[in-house]
PDB file of C-alpha atoms in Angstrom:
ATOM      1  CA  UNK M   1       0.000   0.000   0.000  1.00 43.00           C
ATOM      2  CA  UNK M   2       1.437   3.360  -1.004  1.00 43.00           C
ATOM      3  CA  UNK M   3       0.347   6.463   0.826  1.00 45.00           C
ATOM      4  CA  UNK M   4       0.843  10.097  -0.060  1.00 48.00           C
ATOM      5  CA  UNK M   5       3.662  11.627   1.951  1.00 49.00           C
ATOM      6  CA  UNK M   6       5.700   8.446   2.229  1.00 46.00           C
ATOM      7  CA  UNK M   7       7.404   8.797  -1.199  1.00 50.00           C
ATOM      8  CA  UNK M   8       8.577   5.300  -2.040  1.00 52.00           C
ATOM      9  CA  UNK M   9       8.193   3.784   1.415  1.00 54.00           C
ATOM     10  CA  UNK M  10       5.764   0.895   1.573  1.00 57.00           C
ATOM     11  CA  UNK M  11       3.382   1.156   4.523  1.00 57.00           C
ATOM     12  CA  UNK M  12       0.504  -0.909   5.799  1.00 60.00           C
ATOM     13  CA  UNK M  13       1.765  -4.353   4.762  1.00 63.00           C
ATOM     14  CA  UNK M  14       0.828  -7.396   6.776  1.00 63.00           C
ATOM     15  CA  UNK M  15       3.400  -8.763   9.207  1.00 64.00           C
ATOM     16  CA  UNK M  16       2.079 -12.229   8.428  1.00 65.00           C
ATOM     17  CA  UNK M  17       1.232 -12.230   4.690  1.00 66.00           C
ATOM     18  CA  UNK M  18      -1.815 -14.141   3.531  1.00 71.00           C
ATOM     19  CA  UNK M  19      -2.062 -17.243   1.395  1.00 78.00           C
ATOM     20  CA  UNK M  20      -2.023 -15.489  -2.009  1.00 90.00           C
ATOM     21  CA  UNK M  21       0.385 -13.234  -3.877  1.00 91.00           C
ATOM     22  CA  UNK M  22      -1.496 -10.466  -5.679  1.00 92.00           C
ATOM     23  CA  UNK M  23       0.146  -7.997  -8.060  1.00 92.00           C
ATOM     24  CA  UNK M  24      -1.059  -5.442 -10.573  1.00 92.00           C
ATOM     25  CA  UNK M  25       0.416  -3.959 -13.736  1.00 91.00           C
ATOM     26  CA  UNK M  26      -0.428  -1.319 -16.302  1.00 91.00           C
ATOM     27  CA  UNK M  27       0.522  -3.265 -19.429  1.00 90.00           C
ATOM     28  CA  UNK M  28      -0.307  -0.455 -21.918  1.00 88.00           C
ATOM     29  CA  UNK M  29      -1.284  -3.210 -24.386  1.00 88.00           C
ATOM     30  CA  UNK M  30      -1.517  -6.873 -23.460  1.00 90.00           C
ATOM     31  CA  UNK M  31      -0.702  -7.809 -27.042  1.00 86.00           C
ATOM     32  CA  UNK M  32       2.769  -6.279 -26.761  1.00 86.00           C
ATOM     33  CA  UNK M  33       3.391  -7.265 -23.112  1.00 87.00           C
ATOM     34  CA  UNK M  34       1.921 -10.776 -22.842  1.00 86.00           C
ATOM     35  CA  UNK M  35       5.368 -12.371 -22.592  1.00 88.00           C
ATOM     36  CA  UNK M  36       5.916 -10.767 -19.194  1.00 88.00           C
ATOM     37  CA  UNK M  37       3.201 -13.013 -17.747  1.00 89.00           C
ATOM     38  CA  UNK M  38       5.517 -16.014 -18.146  1.00 89.00           C
ATOM     39  CA  UNK M  39       7.897 -14.399 -15.650  1.00 90.00           C
ATOM     40  CA  UNK M  40       5.331 -13.544 -12.980  1.00 89.00           C
ATOM     41  CA  UNK M  41       5.287 -15.583  -9.794  1.00 90.00           C
ATOM     42  CA  UNK M  42       1.928 -14.555  -8.369  1.00 93.00           C
ATOM     43  CA  UNK M  43      -1.458 -16.133  -7.792  1.00 95.00           C
ATOM     44  CA  UNK M  44      -3.527 -13.171  -8.965  1.00 96.00           C
ATOM     45  CA  UNK M  45      -2.584 -10.490 -11.487  1.00 96.00           C
ATOM     46  CA  UNK M  46      -4.578  -7.324 -12.085  1.00 96.00           C
ATOM     47  CA  UNK M  47      -4.098  -5.865 -15.571  1.00 96.00           C
ATOM     48  CA  UNK M  48      -4.878  -2.291 -16.549  1.00 95.00           C
ATOM     49  CA  UNK M  49      -4.925  -0.793 -20.056  1.00 93.00           C
ATOM     50  CA  UNK M  50      -5.158  -4.182 -21.747  1.00 93.00           C
ATOM     51  CA  UNK M  51      -6.536  -2.555 -24.925  1.00 92.00           C
ATOM     52  CA  UNK M  52      -8.375  -5.752 -25.879  1.00 93.00           C
ATOM     53  CA  UNK M  53     -11.410  -5.998 -28.113  1.00 92.00           C
ATOM     54  CA  UNK M  54     -13.835  -8.895 -27.796  1.00 93.00           C
ATOM     55  CA  UNK M  55     -11.706 -10.879 -30.277  1.00 91.00           C
ATOM     56  CA  UNK M  56      -8.547  -9.989 -28.364  1.00 93.00           C
ATOM     57  CA  UNK M  57     -10.073 -11.149 -25.088  1.00 95.00           C
ATOM     58  CA  UNK M  58     -11.088 -14.456 -26.692  1.00 95.00           C
ATOM     59  CA  UNK M  59      -7.571 -14.927 -28.089  1.00 94.00           C
ATOM     60  CA  UNK M  60      -5.868 -14.275 -24.746  1.00 95.00           C
ATOM     61  CA  UNK M  61      -8.460 -16.321 -22.850  1.00 97.00           C
ATOM     62  CA  UNK M  62      -7.446 -19.345 -24.907  1.00 97.00           C
ATOM     63  CA  UNK M  63      -3.711 -18.620 -24.748  1.00 96.00           C
ATOM     64  CA  UNK M  64      -3.608 -17.859 -21.027  1.00 96.00           C
ATOM     65  CA  UNK M  65      -5.882 -20.740 -20.036  1.00 97.00           C
ATOM     66  CA  UNK M  66      -3.378 -23.071 -21.712  1.00 97.00           C
ATOM     67  CA  UNK M  67      -0.663 -21.471 -19.521  1.00 95.00           C
ATOM     68  CA  UNK M  68      -2.531 -22.107 -16.260  1.00 96.00           C
ATOM     69  CA  UNK M  69      -4.566 -18.927 -15.778  1.00 97.00           C
ATOM     70  CA  UNK M  70      -8.261 -18.272 -15.278  1.00 98.00           C
ATOM     71  CA  UNK M  71      -9.208 -15.061 -17.108  1.00 98.00           C
ATOM     72  CA  UNK M  72     -11.736 -12.479 -15.984  1.00 98.00           C
ATOM     73  CA  UNK M  73     -12.106  -9.527 -18.347  1.00 97.00           C
ATOM     74  CA  UNK M  74     -13.763  -6.168 -18.057  1.00 97.00           C
ATOM     75  CA  UNK M  75     -15.903  -4.885 -20.900  1.00 96.00           C
ATOM     76  CA  UNK M  76     -14.117  -5.292 -24.247  1.00 95.00           C
ATOM     77  CA  UNK M  77     -12.740  -2.113 -25.755  1.00 93.00           C
ATOM     78  CA  UNK M  78     -14.165  -0.864 -29.052  1.00 89.00           C
ATOM     79  CA  UNK M  79     -11.939  -0.698 -32.135  1.00 82.00           C
ATOM     80  CA  UNK M  80      -9.732   2.354 -32.289  1.00 79.00           C
ATOM     81  CA  UNK M  81     -10.430   4.593 -35.262  1.00 70.00           C
ATOM     82  CA  UNK M  82      -7.191   5.923 -36.696  1.00 65.00           C
ATOM     83  CA  UNK M  83      -6.956   8.749 -39.175  1.00 64.00           C
ATOM     84  CA  UNK M  84      -3.518   7.821 -40.504  1.00 62.00           C
ATOM     85  CA  UNK M  85      -4.478   4.384 -41.858  1.00 60.00           C
ATOM     86  CA  UNK M  86      -7.496   2.749 -43.435  1.00 63.00           C
ATOM     87  CA  UNK M  87      -9.811   1.496 -40.677  1.00 58.00           C
ATOM     88  CA  UNK M  88      -9.497  -2.241 -40.161  1.00 61.00           C
ATOM     89  CA  UNK M  89     -11.133  -3.687 -37.021  1.00 59.00           C
ATOM     90  CA  UNK M  90      -8.664  -6.320 -35.843  1.00 64.00           C
ATOM     91  CA  UNK M  91      -8.267  -7.744 -32.331  1.00 62.00           C
ATOM     92  CA  UNK M  92      -5.124  -5.623 -31.922  1.00 66.00           C
ATOM     93  CA  UNK M  93      -6.352  -2.087 -32.599  1.00 74.00           C
ATOM     94  CA  UNK M  94      -8.678  -1.632 -29.622  1.00 81.00           C
ATOM     95  CA  UNK M  95      -9.122   1.726 -27.901  1.00 83.00           C
ATOM     96  CA  UNK M  96      -7.212   2.726 -24.782  1.00 84.00           C
ATOM     97  CA  UNK M  97      -8.489   1.230 -21.552  1.00 88.00           C
ATOM     98  CA  UNK M  98      -9.558  -2.252 -20.604  1.00 94.00           C
ATOM     99  CA  UNK M  99      -8.910  -4.344 -17.521  1.00 96.00           C
ATOM    100  CA  UNK M 100      -8.510  -7.965 -16.583  1.00 97.00           C
ATOM    101  CA  UNK M 101      -7.835 -10.208 -13.622  1.00 98.00           C
ATOM    102  CA  UNK M 102      -5.850 -13.396 -14.007  1.00 97.00           C
ATOM    103  CA  UNK M 103      -6.124 -16.053 -11.310  1.00 98.00           C
ATOM    104  CA  UNK M 104      -3.983 -19.185 -11.254  1.00 97.00           C
ATOM    105  CA  UNK M 105      -5.871 -22.361 -12.042  1.00 97.00           C
ATOM    106  CA  UNK M 106      -6.513 -24.224  -8.815  1.00 95.00           C
ATOM    107  CA  UNK M 107      -7.433 -21.054  -6.940  1.00 96.00           C
ATOM    108  CA  UNK M 108     -11.263 -21.103  -6.676  1.00 96.00           C
ATOM    109  CA  UNK M 109     -12.529 -17.959  -8.404  1.00 97.00           C
ATOM    110  CA  UNK M 110     -15.499 -16.664 -10.333  1.00 97.00           C
ATOM    111  CA  UNK M 111     -16.728 -13.446 -11.868  1.00 97.00           C
ATOM    112  CA  UNK M 112     -18.982 -11.349  -9.680  1.00 97.00           C
ATOM    113  CA  UNK M 113     -22.506 -10.775 -10.916  1.00 96.00           C
ATOM    114  CA  UNK M 114     -23.399  -7.557 -12.698  1.00 96.00           C
ATOM    115  CA  UNK M 115     -26.599  -7.363 -10.706  1.00 95.00           C
ATOM    116  CA  UNK M 116     -27.047  -3.708  -9.863  1.00 96.00           C
ATOM    117  CA  UNK M 117     -27.230  -0.372 -11.619  1.00 97.00           C
ATOM    118  CA  UNK M 118     -23.863   0.566 -10.082  1.00 95.00           C
ATOM    119  CA  UNK M 119     -22.026  -2.579 -11.208  1.00 95.00           C
ATOM    120  CA  UNK M 120     -23.484  -2.296 -14.712  1.00 96.00           C
ATOM    121  CA  UNK M 121     -22.364   1.326 -14.904  1.00 96.00           C
ATOM    122  CA  UNK M 122     -18.861   0.418 -13.725  1.00 96.00           C
ATOM    123  CA  UNK M 123     -18.675  -2.472 -16.210  1.00 95.00           C
ATOM    124  CA  UNK M 124     -19.735  -0.248 -19.078  1.00 95.00           C
ATOM    125  CA  UNK M 125     -16.870   2.163 -18.402  1.00 95.00           C
ATOM    126  CA  UNK M 126     -14.484  -0.540 -19.671  1.00 94.00           C
ATOM    127  CA  UNK M 127     -12.271   0.322 -16.685  1.00 95.00           C
ATOM    128  CA  UNK M 128     -13.523  -2.077 -14.001  1.00 96.00           C
ATOM    129  CA  UNK M 129     -13.756  -5.811 -13.365  1.00 97.00           C
ATOM    130  CA  UNK M 130     -14.797  -7.670 -10.196  1.00 97.00           C
ATOM    131  CA  UNK M 131     -13.775 -11.225  -9.336  1.00 97.00           C
ATOM    132  CA  UNK M 132     -14.347 -13.271  -6.197  1.00 97.00           C
ATOM    133  CA  UNK M 133     -11.828 -15.745  -4.786  1.00 96.00           C
ATOM    134  CA  UNK M 134     -12.716 -18.355  -2.175  1.00 94.00           C
ATOM    135  CA  UNK M 135     -10.324 -18.720   0.749  1.00 91.00           C
ATOM    136  CA  UNK M 136     -10.116 -21.061   3.718  1.00 89.00           C
ATOM    137  CA  UNK M 137     -11.966 -23.865   1.910  1.00 88.00           C
ATOM    138  CA  UNK M 138     -14.772 -21.544   0.900  1.00 89.00           C
ATOM    139  CA  UNK M 139     -15.394 -20.141   4.373  1.00 91.00           C
ATOM    140  CA  UNK M 140     -14.122 -16.704   3.336  1.00 92.00           C
ATOM    141  CA  UNK M 141     -14.537 -14.687   0.164  1.00 93.00           C
ATOM    142  CA  UNK M 142     -12.023 -12.191  -1.196  1.00 93.00           C
ATOM    143  CA  UNK M 143     -13.491  -9.553  -3.531  1.00 96.00           C
ATOM    144  CA  UNK M 144     -10.923  -8.243  -6.010  1.00 96.00           C
ATOM    145  CA  UNK M 145     -11.721  -5.266  -8.177  1.00 96.00           C
ATOM    146  CA  UNK M 146      -9.351  -3.998 -10.801  1.00 95.00           C
ATOM    147  CA  UNK M 147      -9.861  -0.351 -11.749  1.00 94.00           C
ATOM    148  CA  UNK M 148      -8.017   1.583 -14.434  1.00 93.00           C
ATOM    149  CA  UNK M 149      -8.220   5.287 -13.721  1.00 91.00           C
ATOM    150  CA  UNK M 150      -8.157   8.177 -16.154  1.00 89.00           C
ATOM    151  CA  UNK M 151      -4.704   9.643 -16.840  1.00 88.00           C
ATOM    152  CA  UNK M 152      -3.418  13.087 -15.883  1.00 91.00           C
ATOM    153  CA  UNK M 153      -5.875  13.511 -13.011  1.00 89.00           C
ATOM    154  CA  UNK M 154      -3.354  15.554 -11.038  1.00 90.00           C
ATOM    155  CA  UNK M 155      -3.564  18.369 -13.596  1.00 94.00           C
ATOM    156  CA  UNK M 156      -6.892  17.727 -15.347  1.00 93.00           C
ATOM    157  CA  UNK M 157      -9.931  18.355 -13.159  1.00 94.00           C
ATOM    158  CA  UNK M 158     -12.243  16.449 -15.563  1.00 94.00           C
ATOM    159  CA  UNK M 159     -10.039  13.335 -15.324  1.00 91.00           C
ATOM    160  CA  UNK M 160      -9.969  13.719 -11.538  1.00 93.00           C
ATOM    161  CA  UNK M 161     -13.777  13.901 -11.465  1.00 93.00           C
ATOM    162  CA  UNK M 162     -14.044  10.748 -13.619  1.00 92.00           C
ATOM    163  CA  UNK M 163     -11.660   8.905 -11.286  1.00 90.00           C
ATOM    164  CA  UNK M 164     -13.646   9.985  -8.246  1.00 92.00           C
ATOM    165  CA  UNK M 165     -16.793   8.689  -9.924  1.00 91.00           C
ATOM    166  CA  UNK M 166     -15.128   5.310 -10.553  1.00 89.00           C
ATOM    167  CA  UNK M 167     -14.176   5.027  -6.898  1.00 86.00           C
TER     168      UNK M 167
END
């Protein structure tokens, strides 16, 4: 946990860490950074700015499942329209944004239901995903939400307002 005012000093960590290693990464594009997942030694990985369309999510679901991951994706990103080239909707030209949670196979996990107006709104932003992981033989439930905020919020009051709305 990082807190303002501590500048690079980690605070608030457990003295007796729990049963799972959880990390998060802004990958800027999962297509270009997927190889880094082979080097990660964690049970749960939060991914921000995946930039995956529906086809891209399906591709990586298949690829990552074969490598021992369960995949939970946020709303797919729409194709990115580019003015410098002829528009061609491929799995690899999705708009900025997108999130995912990867959970090692063997760790009991499932996607949380989109059963309220608030969760549907969050899902539709393309910047939020919610997964539940069972702990202690199903006696406890860990809710994991991966959120990708809007950039430049420290100097752009509209981005700051959007981030506050996400949270």
